[in-house]
Coordinates of C-alpha atoms in Angstrom, one line a residue:
Chain A
M688 CA 58.0 10.8 4.3
G689 CA 54.4 9.7 4.0
S690 CA 52.3 9.5 0.8
S691 CA 48.6 9.6 0.3
R692 CA 48.9 8.1 -3.2
N693 CA 47.2 4.8 -4.1
L694 CA 49.9 2.2 -4.6
T695 CA 49.5 -1.0 -6.6
L696 CA 52.2 -3.6 -6.5
Y697 CA 52.3 -6.2 -9.4
V698 CA 54.1 -9.4 -8.5
D699 CA 54.4 -13.1 -9.1
L700 CA 55.8 -14.8 -6.1
L701 CA 57.6 -17.4 -8.4
S702 CA 60.1 -14.6 -9.0
Q703 CA 62.9 -13.7 -6.7
P704 CA 62.8 -9.9 -7.1
C705 CA 59.0 -10.0 -6.6
R706 CA 59.5 -11.8 -3.3
A707 CA 62.1 -9.3 -2.2
V708 CA 59.7 -6.3 -2.9
T709 CA 56.8 -8.1 -1.2
I710 CA 58.7 -8.8 2.0
F711 CA 60.0 -5.2 2.1
C712 CA 56.4 -3.9 1.8
S713 CA 55.1 -6.6 4.2
G714 CA 52.8 -4.3 6.1
M715 CA 50.5 -4.4 3.1
I716 CA 50.1 -8.2 3.6
D717 CA 49.0 -7.8 7.2
D718 CA 48.4 -4.3 8.4
D719 CA 46.6 -5.2 11.6
D720 CA 49.7 -4.3 13.5
D721 CA 49.3 -0.5 12.9
D722 CA 49.5 0.2 16.6
D723 CA 52.2 -2.3 17.3
E724 CA 55.3 -0.2 18.1
D725 CA 57.5 -3.3 18.1
A726 CA 56.6 -4.1 14.5
R727 CA 59.9 -4.3 12.7
V728 CA 58.4 -4.7 9.2
N729 CA 57.3 -1.9 7.0
E730 CA 53.7 -1.1 6.7
I731 CA 53.3 0.2 3.2
E732 CA 49.7 0.5 2.1
A733 CA 49.2 -1.1 -1.3
V734 CA 46.9 -3.2 -3.4
V735 CA 48.8 -6.4 -4.4
Q736 CA 48.0 -7.7 -7.9
I737 CA 49.3 -11.1 -8.8
V738 CA 50.4 -11.2 -12.5
S739 CA 51.4 -14.7 -13.5
F740 CA 54.2 -14.9 -16.1
V741 CA 53.5 -18.7 -16.4
K742 CA 49.9 -17.8 -17.6
K743 CA 51.5 -15.0 -19.7
E744 CA 49.5 -12.3 -17.9
T745 CA 52.7 -10.2 -18.0
R746 CA 52.2 -10.0 -21.8
E747 CA 48.6 -8.7 -21.6
P748 CA 47.9 -5.1 -22.8
L749 CA 46.7 -3.9 -19.4
F750 CA 49.9 -4.9 -17.8
L751 CA 52.1 -3.7 -20.6
A752 CA 50.6 -0.3 -20.0
I753 CA 52.2 -0.5 -16.5
N754 CA 55.5 -2.0 -17.6
P755 CA 56.1 -2.1 -21.4
L756 CA 58.9 -4.7 -20.8
G757 CA 56.3 -7.2 -19.5
Q758 CA 58.2 -8.0 -16.3
V759 CA 57.3 -8.1 -12.7
P760 CA 57.7 -6.6 -10.1
A761 CA 56.2 -3.3 -11.1
I762 CA 54.3 -0.6 -9.3
D763 CA 51.8 2.0 -10.1
D764 CA 52.0 4.8 -7.6
G765 CA 49.1 7.2 -8.4
G766 CA 49.9 7.0 -12.1
F767 CA 53.7 6.9 -11.8
T768 CA 54.8 3.5 -13.0
L769 CA 58.1 1.9 -12.1
S770 CA 60.0 -1.4 -12.6
E771 CA 63.2 -3.1 -11.3
S772 CA 63.0 -4.5 -7.7
H773 CA 66.0 -2.5 -6.3
T774 CA 64.7 0.7 -7.8
I775 CA 61.2 0.1 -6.4
M776 CA 62.5 -0.6 -2.9
R777 CA 64.7 2.6 -3.1
Y778 CA 61.7 4.6 -4.3
L779 CA 59.3 3.3 -1.6
A780 CA 61.9 3.8 1.1
A781 CA 62.1 7.5 0.0
T782 CA 58.3 8.1 -0.4
R783 CA 56.8 6.0 2.5
K784 CA 57.3 5.9 6.2
V785 CA 60.0 3.3 6.4
A786 CA 62.6 2.7 9.2
D787 CA 65.9 4.4 8.2
H788 CA 68.0 1.2 8.4
W789 CA 66.4 -0.2 5.2
Y790 CA 67.9 2.6 3.1
P791 CA 69.6 5.2 5.3
E792 CA 69.5 8.9 4.8
D793 CA 73.2 9.2 5.8
L794 CA 75.1 9.4 2.5
E795 CA 77.9 7.0 3.5
K796 CA 75.6 4.4 5.0
R797 CA 73.3 4.7 1.9
A798 CA 76.3 4.2 -0.4
C799 CA 77.1 1.0 1.5
V800 CA 73.6 -0.3 0.8
D801 CA 73.8 0.8 -2.9
R802 CA 77.2 -1.0 -3.2
M803 CA 75.6 -4.2 -1.9
L804 CA 72.6 -3.9 -4.2
D805 CA 74.9 -3.5 -7.2
W806 CA 77.2 -6.3 -6.0
H807 CA 74.2 -8.5 -5.7
F808 CA 73.2 -7.7 -9.3
G809 CA 76.6 -8.4 -10.8
N810 CA 77.4 -11.5 -8.7
L811 CA 74.8 -13.5 -6.8
H812 CA 71.9 -12.7 -9.1
R813 CA 73.8 -13.7 -12.3
D814 CA 75.4 -16.8 -10.8
V815 CA 72.3 -18.3 -9.0
A816 CA 70.2 -17.8 -12.1
Q817 CA 72.8 -19.5 -14.4
F818 CA 73.5 -22.3 -11.8
L819 CA 69.8 -23.1 -11.3
V820 CA 69.0 -23.0 -15.0
H821 CA 71.8 -25.4 -16.1
R822 CA 71.6 -27.7 -13.1
E823 CA 67.8 -28.1 -12.9
L824 CA 65.4 -25.7 -14.7
A825 CA 66.6 -25.7 -18.3
P826 CA 64.1 -28.3 -19.6
L827 CA 61.2 -26.4 -18.1
L828 CA 62.3 -23.3 -20.0
G829 CA 62.7 -25.2 -23.3
R830 CA 66.5 -25.1 -23.1
T831 CA 69.2 -27.7 -22.8
K832 CA 71.1 -28.2 -19.6
N833 CA 74.8 -27.3 -20.0
P834 CA 77.0 -28.9 -17.3
T835 CA 79.9 -26.6 -18.2
L836 CA 77.9 -23.5 -17.5
A837 CA 76.5 -25.0 -14.3
A838 CA 80.0 -25.7 -13.1
E839 CA 81.2 -22.2 -14.1
A840 CA 78.3 -20.7 -12.2
E841 CA 78.9 -22.9 -9.2
D842 CA 82.6 -21.8 -9.0
S843 CA 81.6 -18.2 -9.3
L844 CA 78.9 -18.6 -6.7
K845 CA 81.3 -20.2 -4.3
Q846 CA 83.7 -17.3 -4.8
S847 CA 80.8 -14.9 -4.0
L848 CA 79.8 -16.8 -0.9
K849 CA 83.5 -16.7 0.2
T850 CA 83.4 -12.9 -0.3
M851 CA 80.3 -12.6 1.8
E852 CA 81.9 -14.7 4.6
T853 CA 85.2 -13.0 4.6
V854 CA 84.4 -9.4 3.6
W855 CA 80.8 -8.3 3.8
L856 CA 79.8 -10.4 6.9
K857 CA 83.3 -10.5 8.5
D858 CA 82.5 -7.9 11.2
S859 CA 78.8 -7.3 10.7
P860 CA 75.6 -9.4 11.0
F861 CA 74.2 -7.7 7.9
L862 CA 75.7 -7.0 4.4
A863 CA 75.9 -3.2 4.5
G864 CA 77.2 -3.0 8.1
G865 CA 75.2 -1.9 11.1
S866 CA 73.1 -4.1 13.4
Q867 CA 69.8 -4.0 11.4
P868 CA 69.2 -5.2 7.8
S869 CA 68.9 -3.1 4.7
I870 CA 67.0 -3.7 1.4
A871 CA 70.2 -5.3 0.1
D872 CA 69.9 -8.1 2.8
I873 CA 66.3 -8.9 1.7
S874 CA 67.3 -9.0 -2.0
S875 CA 70.4 -11.2 -1.5
A876 CA 68.7 -13.5 1.1
C877 CA 65.8 -14.1 -1.4
E878 CA 68.4 -15.0 -4.1
L879 CA 70.1 -17.6 -2.0
Q880 CA 66.9 -19.0 -0.7
Q881 CA 66.2 -20.2 -4.2
L882 CA 68.9 -22.8 -3.8
K883 CA 66.2 -24.8 -2.0
L884 CA 65.1 -25.9 -5.4
L885 CA 68.2 -28.1 -5.4
D886 CA 68.2 -29.2 -1.8
K887 CA 64.9 -29.0 0.1
E888 CA 66.3 -29.3 3.6
E889 CA 68.4 -26.2 3.6
P890 CA 68.9 -23.5 1.1
G891 CA 71.5 -25.4 -0.9
A892 CA 74.1 -27.8 0.5
L893 CA 76.3 -25.2 -1.3
L894 CA 76.0 -22.9 1.7
A895 CA 77.2 -25.6 4.2
P896 CA 80.8 -24.4 4.6
Y897 CA 79.8 -20.7 5.1
E898 CA 78.8 -20.3 8.8
K899 CA 78.4 -16.5 8.7
V900 CA 76.3 -16.7 5.5
K901 CA 74.0 -19.3 7.2
A902 CA 73.7 -17.2 10.4
W903 CA 72.9 -14.1 8.2
M904 CA 70.2 -16.0 6.3
V905 CA 68.5 -16.9 9.7
A906 CA 68.9 -13.3 10.9
V907 CA 67.2 -11.9 7.8
E908 CA 64.4 -14.4 8.0
E909 CA 63.9 -13.8 11.8
F910 CA 63.9 -10.0 11.4
T911 CA 61.3 -10.1 8.7
A912 CA 59.2 -12.9 10.2
P913 CA 56.7 -14.1 9.3
Y914 CA 56.8 -12.3 5.9
F915 CA 60.0 -13.9 4.6
M916 CA 58.6 -17.4 4.8
D917 CA 55.1 -16.3 3.7
A918 CA 56.6 -14.8 0.5
H919 CA 58.5 -18.1 -0.1
C920 CA 55.4 -20.4 0.2
V921 CA 55.2 -20.8 -3.6
L922 CA 58.9 -21.5 -3.9
E923 CA 58.5 -24.1 -1.1
K924 CA 55.8 -25.9 -3.1
V925 CA 57.9 -25.9 -6.2
A926 CA 60.9 -27.2 -4.2
Q927 CA 58.7 -30.0 -2.9
I928 CA 57.7 -31.0 -6.5
F929 CA 61.4 -31.1 -7.5
E930 CA 62.2 -33.2 -4.4
D931 CA 59.4 -35.7 -5.2
R932 CA 60.5 -35.9 -8.9
R933 CA 64.1 -36.5 -7.9
K934 CA 63.0 -39.3 -5.5
C935 CA 60.8 -40.9 -8.3
E936 CA 63.7 -40.7 -10.8
A937 CA 66.1 -42.3 -8.2
E938 CA 63.5 -45.1 -7.5
A939 CA 63.0 -45.7 -11.2
E940 CA 66.8 -46.0 -11.6
V941 CA 67.0 -48.7 -8.8
E942 CA 64.1 -50.7 -10.4
T943 CA 65.6 -50.7 -13.8
A944 CA 69.2 -51.5 -12.6
P945 CA 70.3 -55.0 -13.6
K946 CA 70.0 -57.4 -10.7
L947 CA 73.3 -59.0 -9.5
Chain B
M956 CA 76.5 19.9 -1.9
G957 CA 80.3 20.5 -1.8
S958 CA 83.0 18.5 0.0
S959 CA 86.4 19.5 1.3
R960 CA 87.5 15.8 1.5
N961 CA 90.4 14.5 -0.5
L962 CA 89.1 12.1 -3.1
T963 CA 91.2 9.5 -4.9
L964 CA 89.8 7.6 -7.8
Y965 CA 91.3 4.2 -8.7
V966 CA 90.7 3.2 -12.3
D967 CA 91.9 1.2 -15.3
L968 CA 90.6 2.7 -18.5
L969 CA 90.5 -0.8 -20.0
S970 CA 87.4 -1.4 -17.9
Q971 CA 83.9 -0.1 -19.0
P972 CA 82.7 0.9 -15.5
C973 CA 86.0 2.8 -14.9
R974 CA 85.5 4.7 -18.1
A975 CA 82.0 5.7 -17.0
V976 CA 83.1 7.0 -13.6
T977 CA 86.0 8.8 -15.2
I978 CA 83.8 10.6 -17.7
F979 CA 81.3 11.5 -14.9
C980 CA 84.1 13.1 -12.9
S981 CA 85.7 14.6 -16.0
G982 CA 86.5 17.9 -14.3
M983 CA 89.3 16.2 -12.6
I984 CA 90.9 15.4 -15.9
D985 CA 90.9 19.1 -17.0
D986 CA 89.9 21.5 -14.3
D987 CA 91.2 24.6 -16.2
D988 CA 87.6 25.4 -17.0
D989 CA 86.7 26.4 -13.4
D990 CA 85.5 29.8 -14.6
D991 CA 83.7 28.6 -17.7
E992 CA 80.0 28.8 -16.9
D993 CA 79.2 26.9 -20.1
A994 CA 81.1 23.8 -18.9
R995 CA 78.6 21.0 -19.1
V996 CA 80.8 18.4 -17.5
N997 CA 81.3 17.9 -13.7
E998 CA 84.4 19.2 -12.1
I999 CA 85.0 16.9 -9.2
E1000 CA 88.4 17.4 -7.7
A1001 CA 90.2 14.1 -7.4
V1002 CA 93.6 12.4 -7.7
V1003 CA 93.4 9.8 -10.4
Q1004 CA 95.4 6.6 -9.7
I1005 CA 95.7 4.1 -12.5
V1006 CA 95.6 0.5 -11.2
S1007 CA 96.2 -2.0 -13.9
F1008 CA 94.5 -5.3 -13.7
V1009 CA 96.6 -6.7 -16.5
K1010 CA 99.7 -6.0 -14.4
K1011 CA 97.8 -7.5 -11.4
E1012 CA 98.1 -4.2 -9.5
T1013 CA 94.5 -4.7 -8.3
R1014 CA 95.8 -7.7 -6.3
E1015 CA 98.4 -5.8 -4.4
P1016 CA 98.0 -5.3 -0.6
L1017 CA 97.9 -1.5 -0.9
F1018 CA 94.9 -1.6 -3.3
L1019 CA 93.2 -4.5 -1.5
A1020 CA 93.1 -2.2 1.6
I1021 CA 90.9 0.2 -0.6
N1022 CA 88.8 -2.6 -2.2
P1023 CA 89.2 -6.1 -0.7
L1024 CA 87.5 -7.5 -3.8
G1025 CA 90.5 -6.3 -5.9
Q1026 CA 88.3 -4.6 -8.5
V1027 CA 88.3 -1.2 -10.1
P1028 CA 86.7 1.4 -10.1
A1029 CA 87.1 2.3 -6.4
I1030 CA 87.3 5.5 -4.5
D1031 CA 88.9 6.7 -1.2
D1032 CA 87.0 9.8 0.0
G1033 CA 88.9 11.0 3.0
G1034 CA 89.1 7.5 4.4
F1035 CA 85.7 6.3 3.3
T1036 CA 86.2 3.6 0.6
L1037 CA 83.7 2.5 -2.0
S1038 CA 83.4 0.3 -5.0
E1039 CA 80.8 -0.4 -7.8
S1040 CA 80.6 2.2 -10.6
H1041 CA 76.9 3.0 -10.3
T1042 CA 77.2 3.4 -6.5
I1043 CA 80.3 5.6 -6.9
M1044 CA 78.5 7.9 -9.3
R1045 CA 75.4 8.1 -7.1
Y1046 CA 77.6 8.9 -4.1
L1047 CA 79.6 11.6 -5.8
A1048 CA 76.4 13.2 -7.3
A1049 CA 75.1 13.4 -3.7
T1050 CA 78.4 14.7 -2.0
R1051 CA 79.8 17.0 -4.8
K1052 CA 78.6 20.0 -6.7
V1053 CA 77.1 18.2 -9.7
A1054 CA 74.3 19.4 -12.1
D1055 CA 70.9 18.0 -11.0
H1056 CA 70.2 16.2 -14.3
W1057 CA 72.9 13.6 -13.7
Y1058 CA 71.1 12.2 -10.7
P1059 CA 68.0 14.3 -9.9
E1060 CA 66.8 15.3 -6.4
D1061 CA 63.2 14.9 -7.5
L1062 CA 62.2 11.4 -6.3
E1063 CA 60.3 10.3 -9.5
K1064 CA 63.1 11.6 -11.8
R1065 CA 65.7 9.9 -9.6
A1066 CA 63.7 6.6 -9.7
C1067 CA 63.7 6.8 -13.5
V1068 CA 67.6 7.0 -13.4
D1069 CA 67.8 4.2 -10.9
R1070 CA 65.6 2.0 -13.1
M1071 CA 67.9 2.6 -16.1
L1072 CA 71.0 1.9 -14.0
D1073 CA 69.5 -1.4 -12.8
W1074 CA 68.2 -2.3 -16.3
H1075 CA 71.7 -1.7 -17.7
F1076 CA 73.1 -4.1 -15.1
G1077 CA 70.6 -6.9 -15.8
N1078 CA 70.6 -6.5 -19.6
L1079 CA 73.3 -4.6 -21.6
H1080 CA 76.1 -5.2 -19.1
R1081 CA 75.5 -9.0 -19.0
D1082 CA 74.9 -9.4 -22.7
V1083 CA 77.8 -7.2 -24.0
A1084 CA 80.2 -9.0 -21.7
Q1085 CA 79.1 -12.5 -22.8
F1086 CA 78.9 -11.5 -26.5
L1087 CA 82.4 -10.0 -26.5
V1088 CA 84.0 -12.8 -24.6
H1089 CA 82.6 -15.6 -26.7
R1090 CA 82.9 -13.8 -30.1
E1091 CA 86.4 -12.4 -29.6
L1092 CA 88.1 -12.2 -26.2
A1093 CA 87.9 -15.7 -24.7
P1094 CA 91.4 -16.8 -25.9
L1095 CA 92.9 -13.7 -24.2
L1096 CA 91.2 -14.8 -20.9
G1097 CA 92.4 -18.4 -21.1
R1098 CA 88.9 -19.5 -22.0
T1099 CA 87.4 -21.2 -25.1
K1100 CA 85.1 -19.4 -27.4
N1101 CA 81.6 -20.8 -27.3
P1102 CA 79.6 -19.9 -30.4
T1103 CA 76.3 -20.9 -28.9
L1104 CA 76.8 -18.5 -26.0
A1105 CA 77.9 -15.8 -28.4
A1106 CA 74.7 -16.3 -30.4
E1107 CA 72.5 -16.3 -27.3
A1108 CA 74.1 -13.1 -26.1
E1109 CA 73.7 -11.5 -29.5
D1110 CA 69.9 -12.4 -29.5
S1111 CA 69.5 -10.9 -26.1
L1112 CA 71.5 -7.8 -27.0
K1113 CA 69.3 -7.2 -30.0
Q1114 CA 66.3 -7.5 -27.8
S1115 CA 67.7 -4.9 -25.4
L1116 CA 68.6 -2.6 -28.3
K1117 CA 65.0 -2.9 -29.5
T1118 CA 63.8 -2.0 -26.0
M1119 CA 66.0 1.1 -26.1
E1120 CA 64.7 2.0 -29.5
T1121 CA 61.0 1.4 -28.8
V1122 CA 60.6 2.1 -25.1
W1123 CA 63.4 4.1 -23.4
L1124 CA 64.4 6.4 -26.3
K1125 CA 60.9 6.4 -28.0
D1126 CA 60.0 9.9 -26.9
S1127 CA 63.2 11.1 -25.2
P1128 CA 66.8 11.8 -26.4
F1129 CA 68.1 10.2 -23.2
L1130 CA 67.4 7.0 -21.3
A1131 CA 65.7 8.3 -18.2
G1132 CA 63.6 11.0 -19.9
G1133 CA 64.3 14.7 -19.9
S1134 CA 66.5 16.8 -22.3
Q1135 CA 69.8 16.2 -20.5
P1136 CA 71.7 13.0 -19.8
S1137 CA 71.9 11.1 -16.5
I1138 CA 74.6 8.8 -15.1
A1139 CA 72.6 6.0 -16.6
D1140 CA 73.4 7.4 -20.1
I1141 CA 77.1 7.5 -19.4
S1142 CA 77.1 3.9 -18.1
S1143 CA 75.1 2.4 -21.0
A1144 CA 76.9 4.4 -23.7
C1145 CA 80.3 3.2 -22.4
E1146 CA 78.9 -0.4 -22.5
L1147 CA 77.8 -0.2 -26.2
Q1148 CA 81.0 1.7 -27.2
Q1149 CA 82.9 -1.6 -26.4
L1150 CA 81.3 -3.1 -29.5
K1151 CA 84.0 -1.2 -31.4
L1152 CA 86.2 -4.1 -30.5
L1153 CA 84.3 -6.1 -33.1
D1154 CA 83.9 -3.3 -35.7
K1155 CA 86.3 -0.4 -35.6
E1156 CA 84.4 2.0 -37.8
E1157 CA 81.3 2.3 -35.7
P1158 CA 80.4 0.8 -32.3
G1159 CA 79.3 -2.4 -33.7
A1160 CA 77.5 -3.2 -36.9
L1161 CA 75.0 -4.6 -34.5
L1162 CA 73.7 -1.0 -33.8
A1163 CA 73.1 -0.3 -37.5
P1164 CA 69.3 -0.9 -37.5
Y1165 CA 68.7 1.2 -34.4
E1166 CA 68.5 4.9 -35.4
K1167 CA 67.5 6.3 -32.1
V1168 CA 70.2 4.3 -30.3
K1169 CA 72.8 5.6 -32.7
A1170 CA 71.6 9.2 -32.3
W1171 CA 71.6 8.8 -28.5
M1172 CA 75.2 7.5 -28.6
V1173 CA 76.3 10.7 -30.5
A1174 CA 74.3 12.9 -28.1
V1175 CA 76.0 11.4 -25.0
E1176 CA 79.4 11.7 -26.6
E1177 CA 78.8 15.3 -27.7
F1178 CA 77.4 16.3 -24.2
T1179 CA 80.4 14.9 -22.5
A1180 CA 83.0 16.0 -25.1
P1181 CA 85.9 15.8 -25.1
Y1182 CA 85.9 13.5 -22.1
F1183 CA 84.0 10.6 -23.6
M1184 CA 86.5 10.0 -26.4
D1185 CA 89.4 10.8 -24.0
A1186 CA 88.3 8.0 -21.7
H1187 CA 88.0 5.7 -24.6
C1188 CA 91.5 6.2 -26.0
V1189 CA 92.8 2.9 -24.6
L1190 CA 89.8 1.1 -26.0
E1191 CA 90.5 2.7 -29.4
K1192 CA 94.1 1.3 -29.3
V1193 CA 92.9 -2.2 -28.4
A1194 CA 90.2 -2.0 -31.1
Q1195 CA 93.0 -1.1 -33.7
I1196 CA 95.1 -4.1 -32.6
F1197 CA 92.1 -6.4 -33.1
E1198 CA 91.3 -4.8 -36.5
D1199 CA 95.0 -5.3 -37.6
R1200 CA 94.9 -8.9 -36.4
R1201 CA 91.7 -9.7 -38.3
K1202 CA 93.3 -8.3 -41.4
C1203 CA 96.4 -10.4 -41.0
E1204 CA 94.3 -13.5 -40.4
A1205 CA 92.2 -12.7 -43.5
E1206 CA 95.4 -12.2 -45.6
A1207 CA 96.9 -15.4 -44.3
E1208 CA 93.8 -17.3 -45.3
V1209 CA 94.0 -15.9 -48.8
E1210 CA 97.7 -16.9 -49.1
T1211 CA 97.1 -20.5 -47.9
A1212 CA 93.9 -21.0 -49.9
P1213 CA 94.4 -23.6 -52.7
K1214 CA 94.9 -22.0 -56.0
L1215 CA 92.3 -22.8 -58.7

């Protein structure tokens, strides 16, 4: 289905759900490929508005009129406003010209995508957030790191990765089955990509034992290239800052260590 | 849309998402009302199979063939298996004869329901679980109560209740707008009903300041009567056990207190 409405997308690429929506709509970043029949990304016409939560722009009255909760991502589709990344992707898949595999019309296939979106919310999303906060980010958020909570989240995350390896990706290259990705793949891949904040070289040493998960991450990135990495450029910079800080702290420790 | 497939619903009424799905399908509990045009509940033909997670029936091979994750609720719809309560309700709304207001065909109205389902997952569901575990249930789960986590969850829950009061229910009796409930109302009302475990008389003293939330809880219960309370009978019994235990502990404290 097409739409002649004017769409505005409000995002901050520091946020995982914003990156997912941005990648899904990637045509709006580069719509020079209109005539390219091989283009595998969607080409959703939209104005992209960056709303920084660090600069508290999400709390400004103009944005609160779009989303009273003061959270990104949000959209304004010709006056109809909406929030929640999974909801936005479902809605855009239904109202724009988007390849069927992202959110299939077939009710069973669609249910398999819905299941993965809900599973993501109740597992990966919860665990990655808790793990990152209590392993690394807490001081930046004015909170205290809690090693017990970091360990609990790590255990739960390992269980989820095992589920991906042995159930969801057991016989399929993508989470909801089929040979092409769905919006659930974008959402979950963006979630795990955040583990780079802990390990710059790959998205988390945590992923090392999970061969199918790693292959799936590469497949999602390749399918949505170059938009997946484009949307993660801000995360890459933050990951580099963390890496540099860890090196500085390690060097400082060596310098202050008592000499034998 | 109708369906001639044989549907089996696997639930344990100790679980909030199971209660939500059971209420949504309530026609299967009592389908004597087939000719009652006033019936406001759905009448989804299904075999209900109780799978107790306390008795570890969710870990048995026969059930793992239905849901390899070993979690309820799950369905088997003529060989097509599915899990995740929101996904199951979306799927049944699309494949069974169900009144439109539960999950509307109109794309904007549907998006408003999707937004509330996702908001529920990322807010109420997370906070009520953490609050109940660390205020009351932890010892039963072999864990240690953490008062800091209970307080954090309570703060977050109060924020969510304020959002319900001042945003979602500000101008509407139900969460996604409109004059009739959606599947998001069932899901969120079942979530808050669990607060009875802490306060038998009403679903949590925590709700006291939120007039619109309380009126909405009554409206959801009345709209789905008698199925809402029927599905909560097990929770009622557990709440009574907790209440009795609290009284015993309070009496024991009085008896062992030093006499002045």
